Short mmCIF file of C-alpha atoms and ligand atoms in Angstrom, two decimals:
data_model
loop_
_atom_site.label_atom_id
_atom_site.label_comp_id
_atom_site.label_asym_id
_atom_site.label_seq_id
_atom_site.Cartn_x
_atom_site.Cartn_y
_atom_site.Cartn_z
CA MET A 1 98.40 19.98 136.18
CA PRO A 2 101.76 19.44 137.77
CA ALA A 3 104.60 17.82 135.90
CA ALA A 4 103.62 14.15 135.88
CA LYS A 5 106.76 12.29 134.85
CA PHE A 6 110.52 12.34 135.19
CA ILE A 7 112.74 11.65 132.19
CA CYS A 8 115.40 9.16 133.34
CA PRO A 9 119.05 9.38 132.17
CA ASP A 10 118.34 6.56 129.65
CA GLY A 11 115.41 8.53 128.18
CA GLN A 12 112.67 6.42 129.79
CA ARG A 13 109.75 8.18 131.42
CA VAL A 14 108.52 7.26 134.85
CA GLY A 15 105.66 8.67 136.90
CA ILE A 16 107.09 11.03 139.55
CA THR A 17 105.18 9.25 142.32
CA ASP A 18 106.52 5.86 141.12
CA CYS A 19 110.06 7.25 140.97
CA LEU A 20 109.88 8.61 144.51
CA ARG A 21 108.29 5.43 145.84
CA SER A 22 110.36 2.67 144.32
CA CYS A 23 113.07 3.43 141.78
CA PRO A 24 115.54 0.46 141.81
CA GLN A 25 118.55 2.70 141.07
CA ARG A 26 118.01 6.45 141.52
CA CYS A 27 119.94 8.98 139.45
CA MET A 28 120.01 11.37 142.46
CA PHE A 29 119.49 11.16 146.20
CA LEU A 30 115.86 10.74 147.20
CA PRO A 31 115.62 14.11 149.06
CA THR A 32 116.98 15.89 145.96
CA LEU A 33 114.37 14.19 143.77
CA ARG A 34 111.67 15.10 146.29
CA ALA A 35 112.81 18.73 146.23
CA VAL A 36 112.76 18.70 142.42
CA ALA A 37 109.24 17.22 142.43
CA ASN A 38 108.10 19.80 144.95
CA SER A 39 109.47 22.68 142.89
CA LEU A 40 107.45 21.48 139.87
CA ASP A 41 104.06 21.40 141.51
CA ARG A 42 101.86 23.81 139.52
CA LYS A 43 98.20 23.93 140.26
CA LEU A 44 95.33 25.35 138.26
CA SER A 45 95.08 28.19 140.77
CA GLU A 46 95.32 31.93 140.12
CA PRO A 47 98.45 32.67 138.08
CA THR A 48 101.46 34.27 139.79
CA VAL A 49 103.51 37.22 138.53
CA THR A 50 106.17 34.90 137.09
CA GLU A 51 103.58 32.68 135.40
CA LEU A 52 102.03 35.72 133.72
CA ILE A 53 105.41 37.04 132.56
CA ALA A 54 106.06 33.73 130.75
CA GLY A 55 104.37 33.07 127.42
CA THR A 56 100.63 32.50 127.80
CA ARG A 57 100.88 29.26 125.83
CA GLU A 58 103.67 27.98 128.06
CA THR A 59 101.76 28.72 131.27
CA TYR A 60 98.52 27.31 129.81
CA LEU A 61 100.23 24.05 128.81
CA LYS A 62 101.97 23.70 132.17
CA LYS A 63 98.68 24.21 133.99
CA THR A 64 96.48 22.00 131.81
CA THR A 65 98.59 19.16 130.41
CA ASP A 66 100.78 16.41 131.80
CA TYR A 67 104.41 16.91 130.99
CA ALA A 68 107.71 15.19 131.70
CA VAL A 69 110.92 16.81 132.93
CA ASP A 70 114.52 15.75 133.26
CA PRO A 71 115.19 16.23 137.00
CA ALA A 72 118.77 17.33 136.26
CA SER A 73 117.43 20.28 134.25
CA VAL A 74 115.61 21.58 137.32
CA LEU A 75 118.64 21.62 139.62
CA TYR A 76 119.53 25.22 138.75
CA ALA A 77 116.08 26.27 139.95
CA LEU A 78 116.85 24.50 143.24
CA HIS A 79 120.07 26.54 143.55
CA GLY A 80 117.89 29.64 143.34
CA GLN A 81 115.57 28.34 146.06
CA ALA A 82 118.55 27.51 148.28
CA VAL A 83 119.88 31.07 147.92
CA HIS A 84 116.45 32.41 148.90
CA SER A 85 116.34 30.19 152.01
CA ILE A 86 119.83 31.23 153.10
CA ASN A 87 118.94 34.92 152.81
CA GLU A 88 115.62 34.43 154.57
CA ARG A 89 117.42 33.07 157.63
CA HIS A 90 119.43 36.32 157.99
CA THR A 91 116.87 39.09 157.81
CA GLN A 92 117.25 40.47 161.33
CA GLY A 93 116.75 44.26 161.65
CA ASN A 94 113.70 45.53 159.82
CA ILE A 95 114.08 43.44 156.69
CA LEU A 96 111.01 41.79 155.25
CA SER A 97 111.38 38.69 153.11
CA GLU A 98 109.43 36.15 151.09
CA GLU A 99 106.01 37.70 151.77
CA ARG A 100 103.28 36.81 149.29
CA LEU A 101 101.13 39.78 148.29
CA LYS A 102 98.16 39.74 145.97
CA ASP A 103 95.73 41.95 144.14
CA ASP A 104 92.74 41.20 141.93
CA ILE A 105 95.00 40.27 138.97
CA THR A 106 97.78 38.11 140.38
CA SER A 107 100.05 37.42 143.34
CA GLY A 108 103.77 37.59 143.89
CA GLN A 109 106.35 36.88 146.54
CA PHE A 110 109.13 39.44 146.84
CA ASP A 111 112.55 38.36 148.12
CA LEU A 112 113.84 41.18 150.34
CA PHE A 113 112.67 44.64 151.38
CA GLY A 114 114.14 47.12 153.84
CA LYS A 115 117.69 48.20 154.74
CA ILE A 116 119.36 45.65 152.51
CA LEU A 117 122.04 47.84 150.89
CA ASP A 118 122.53 50.98 153.01
CA ALA A 119 120.61 53.22 155.45
CA ASP A 120 117.66 53.51 153.07
CA ASP A 121 114.84 51.37 154.44
CA GLY A 122 112.90 51.41 151.16
CA VAL A 123 115.07 49.12 149.04
CA LEU A 124 113.41 46.20 147.26
CA GLY A 125 115.74 43.38 146.25
CA ASP A 126 115.37 40.28 144.13
CA LEU A 127 117.78 37.32 144.15
CA LYS A 128 118.74 35.59 140.93
CA VAL A 129 121.08 32.71 140.18
CA THR A 130 121.80 32.96 136.51
CA SER A 131 124.23 32.27 133.68
CA SER A 132 127.04 34.50 132.42
CA PHE A 133 125.14 34.68 129.12
CA LYS A 134 122.04 36.16 130.76
CA LEU A 135 124.21 38.45 132.91
CA MET A 136 126.11 39.69 129.88
CA LYS A 137 122.82 40.71 128.29
CA ALA A 138 121.41 42.18 131.50
CA LEU A 139 124.52 44.36 131.94
CA GLY A 140 124.52 45.57 128.33
CA ILE A 141 127.82 43.85 127.47
CA TYR A 142 128.28 42.84 123.85
CA LYS A 143 130.99 41.79 121.43
CA ALA A 144 131.97 44.17 118.63
CA LYS A 145 133.89 43.15 115.53
CA VAL A 146 136.97 45.31 115.16
CA ASP A 147 139.05 45.55 111.99
CA THR A 148 142.65 44.47 112.77
CA GLY A 149 144.03 46.23 109.68
CA GLU A 150 145.41 42.90 108.44
CA VAL A 151 144.20 40.63 105.63
CA TYR A 152 144.14 36.86 105.19
CA LYS A 153 147.19 35.80 103.19
CA SER A 154 145.88 32.44 101.98
CA GLY A 155 142.84 30.13 101.87
CA VAL A 156 139.29 30.92 100.78
CA LYS A 157 139.39 34.24 102.66
CA LYS A 158 142.63 35.39 100.99
CA GLY A 159 142.66 39.18 100.64
CA LEU A 160 139.71 39.70 102.97
CA PRO A 161 140.17 41.86 106.10
CA LYS A 162 140.74 40.17 109.45
CA PHE A 163 138.52 41.07 112.41
CA ARG A 164 138.77 40.40 116.12
CA SER A 165 136.06 40.47 118.81
CA GLU A 166 136.19 43.17 121.47
CA LEU A 167 133.95 43.47 124.50
CA ARG A 168 131.90 46.64 124.84
CA PHE A 169 130.06 47.66 128.00
CA ASP A 170 127.72 50.35 126.70
CA GLY A 171 124.95 48.24 125.16
CA VAL A 172 121.23 48.27 125.91
CA ARG A 173 120.51 46.34 129.11
CA ASP A 174 118.30 43.38 128.24
CA LEU A 175 116.49 42.70 131.52
CA LEU A 176 112.87 43.52 130.77
CA ASP A 177 111.47 40.36 132.41
CA TRP A 178 113.37 41.05 135.63
CA ALA A 179 112.30 44.70 135.58
CA ILE A 180 108.62 43.81 135.04
CA GLN A 181 108.71 41.23 137.83
CA LEU A 182 110.38 43.50 140.37
CA ASN A 183 108.19 46.47 139.47
CA TYR A 184 105.06 44.42 140.02
CA TYR A 185 106.31 43.47 143.49
CA ARG A 186 107.00 47.18 144.07
CA MET A 187 103.44 48.00 143.10
CA LEU A 188 102.03 45.31 145.41
CA LEU A 189 104.19 46.55 148.29
CA GLU A 190 103.21 50.18 147.74
CA ARG A 191 99.53 49.23 147.68
CA ALA A 192 100.10 47.50 151.01
CA GLY A 193 101.39 50.81 152.42
CA PHE A 194 105.18 50.45 152.05
CA LYS A 195 107.27 53.09 150.28
CA VAL A 196 109.73 51.60 147.81
CA ASN A 197 112.56 54.02 147.00
CA ARG A 198 114.90 51.86 144.92
CA MET A 199 114.99 48.41 143.33
CA TYR A 200 117.93 46.07 142.71
CA ILE A 201 118.64 42.58 141.44
CA GLN A 202 121.44 40.66 143.16
CA ALA A 203 122.56 38.24 140.46
CA LEU A 204 124.86 35.33 141.30
CA CYS A 205 126.67 34.00 138.27
CA ARG A 206 126.52 30.21 138.30
CA ASP A 207 129.40 29.77 135.83
CA SER A 208 131.68 32.53 137.15
CA GLY A 209 135.35 31.61 137.13
CA LEU A 210 135.03 29.72 133.88
CA ARG A 211 136.74 30.97 130.74
CA ILE A 212 133.41 31.29 128.94
CA ALA A 213 132.21 33.76 131.61
CA ALA A 214 135.40 35.87 131.33
CA GLU A 215 135.03 35.91 127.55
CA ARG A 216 131.60 37.41 128.10
CA GLY A 217 133.02 40.15 130.34
CA ILE A 218 131.64 38.54 133.50
CA THR A 219 134.51 38.64 135.97
CA LYS A 220 132.70 38.69 139.31
CA SER A 221 130.55 36.05 140.98
CA VAL A 222 127.88 38.53 142.07
CA TYR A 223 126.46 41.72 140.54
CA ILE A 224 124.09 44.29 142.03
CA ILE A 225 121.99 45.64 139.17
CA PRO A 226 119.75 48.71 139.61
CA ILE A 227 116.25 48.40 138.16
CA ASN A 228 114.36 51.42 136.84
CA LYS A 229 110.77 52.20 137.61
CA ILE A 230 108.07 51.15 135.13
CA SER A 231 104.78 53.03 135.25
CA ASP A 232 101.98 51.47 137.30
CA HIS A 233 99.55 52.16 134.47
CA TRP A 234 101.64 50.14 131.98
CA LEU A 235 102.18 47.30 134.44
CA THR A 236 98.48 47.03 135.28
CA ARG A 237 97.45 47.01 131.61
CA TYR A 238 100.11 44.42 130.74
CA PHE A 239 99.19 42.03 133.55
CA GLN A 240 95.44 42.47 132.99
CA HIS A 241 95.95 41.55 129.35
CA LYS A 242 98.08 38.49 130.14
CA ALA A 243 95.76 37.29 132.92
CA LYS A 244 92.69 37.62 130.69
CA ALA A 245 94.37 35.75 127.81
CA LEU A 246 95.26 32.88 130.16
CA ARG A 247 91.84 32.81 131.84
CA ASP A 248 90.03 32.80 128.46
CA ALA A 249 92.23 29.98 127.18
CA ILE A 250 91.64 27.83 130.26
CA GLU A 251 87.89 28.47 130.34
CA SER A 252 87.45 27.70 126.63
CA ASN A 253 90.05 24.92 126.66
CA THR A 254 91.79 26.55 123.68
CA LEU A 255 95.52 26.52 123.02
CA PRO A 256 96.76 30.16 123.10
CA PRO A 257 98.78 31.58 120.18
CA VAL A 258 102.45 30.72 120.01
CA CYS A 259 104.55 32.57 122.62
CA SER A 260 106.11 35.82 121.42
CA PHE A 261 109.57 35.91 119.90
CA ARG A 262 110.96 37.34 123.15
CA GLU A 263 109.07 34.90 125.38
CA ARG A 264 110.37 31.91 123.43
CA TRP A 265 113.95 33.27 123.23
CA ASN A 266 114.00 33.29 119.47
CA ASP A 267 112.89 29.59 119.50
CA LYS A 268 115.86 28.52 121.64
CA LYS A 269 113.54 27.88 124.59
CA CYS A 270 111.25 25.69 122.43
CA PHE A 271 114.14 23.43 121.42
CA GLY A 272 115.40 22.53 124.86
CA TYR A 273 114.39 24.71 127.77
CA CYS A 274 110.58 24.94 127.83
CA ALA A 275 109.07 22.24 130.03
CA ALA A 276 105.85 22.42 127.98
CA ARG A 277 107.55 21.71 124.66
CA GLU A 278 106.34 18.10 124.36
CA ASN A 279 102.74 19.33 124.21
CA CYS A 280 103.41 22.42 122.09
CA PRO A 281 102.76 22.10 118.32
CA HIS A 282 105.21 24.94 117.58
CA ALA A 283 108.07 23.21 119.39
CA GLN A 284 107.19 19.84 117.87
CA SER A 285 107.26 21.25 114.33
CA LEU A 286 110.60 23.00 115.00
CA ILE A 287 112.09 19.76 116.36
CA LYS A 288 110.71 17.75 113.43
CA GLU A 289 112.14 20.26 110.92
CA ALA A 290 115.57 20.11 112.61
CA ASN A 291 115.48 16.27 112.61
CA ASP A 292 114.47 16.22 108.92
CA ASP A 293 117.35 18.60 108.09
CA GLU A 294 119.78 16.39 110.00
CA ARG A 295 118.57 13.30 108.14
CA LEU A 296 119.01 15.12 104.81
CA ILE A 297 122.59 16.06 105.66
CA ALA A 298 123.42 12.50 106.87
S1 LIG B 301 107.72 25.39 123.37
FE1 LIG B 301 108.05 27.55 122.79
S2 LIG B 301 106.12 28.30 121.90
FE2 LIG B 301 105.71 26.34 122.96
S3 LIG B 301 105.00 26.90 125.00
FE3 LIG B 301 107.19 26.61 125.16
S4 LIG B 301 108.16 28.62 124.77
FE4 LIG B 301 106.01 28.73 124.10
#
């Protein structure tokens, strides 16, 4: 099912159709709200690459239950779509873009393929608009605690060593989801007869220029990030497994197991970012626990 309701700024819920038809005082321009509604439309059709990369429970709930979203929380996704449209309008000269390819497991729409970086006509590119936090992780940047050689002279920490944070740029790159997505597009393209030589993500940082981004070592507004090849055998097994788990759940009308630790971002996604959280028992119990803790403290 598609998202059925919008959450208004005052917390009220209103059917999306009702909002678009006759809201007395809209929180955004009507075309923006229409674009948000359009971006949320998820049908019970064959799952896409991105739907299979998400947690099976999340995709199952989004496809089978009504859910409500705050339109403001979807605006970043619209930024991404706008960047795609802008690029698509400038693909003269043997560049393919936004083609949907499918196999017997899933389907996916790659962003750009061809001479997009240099003379090599086999470059596959994906466009992302993302946060400095995600970019920091994708680039392997992390903060290390460094001993300053000084000690606290007073207070509860008196006598304890003082540390400061230093940025390091040699960490493990945390971009598995991006790599899986782009590699599946590569596989679909190669099966369609195109030779993919290299893969890259072009990531626009949506909070670049802010102090928080600089503190994370993100000093540019755009990064080109090379993506390594993942074996076709691994990809096929992974997507077959995820597609079967989703299909079985839908056919038997059974809620899939809780999303993996990675898929649910160590529960952070369940608290505020997963659109399916209202219908997910795991998220509801986390939220209840947090509310109970807050009440105890108050
Ligand atoms: S709320 Fe968390 S566990 Fe539930 S579907 Fe969303 S990501 Fe998965």
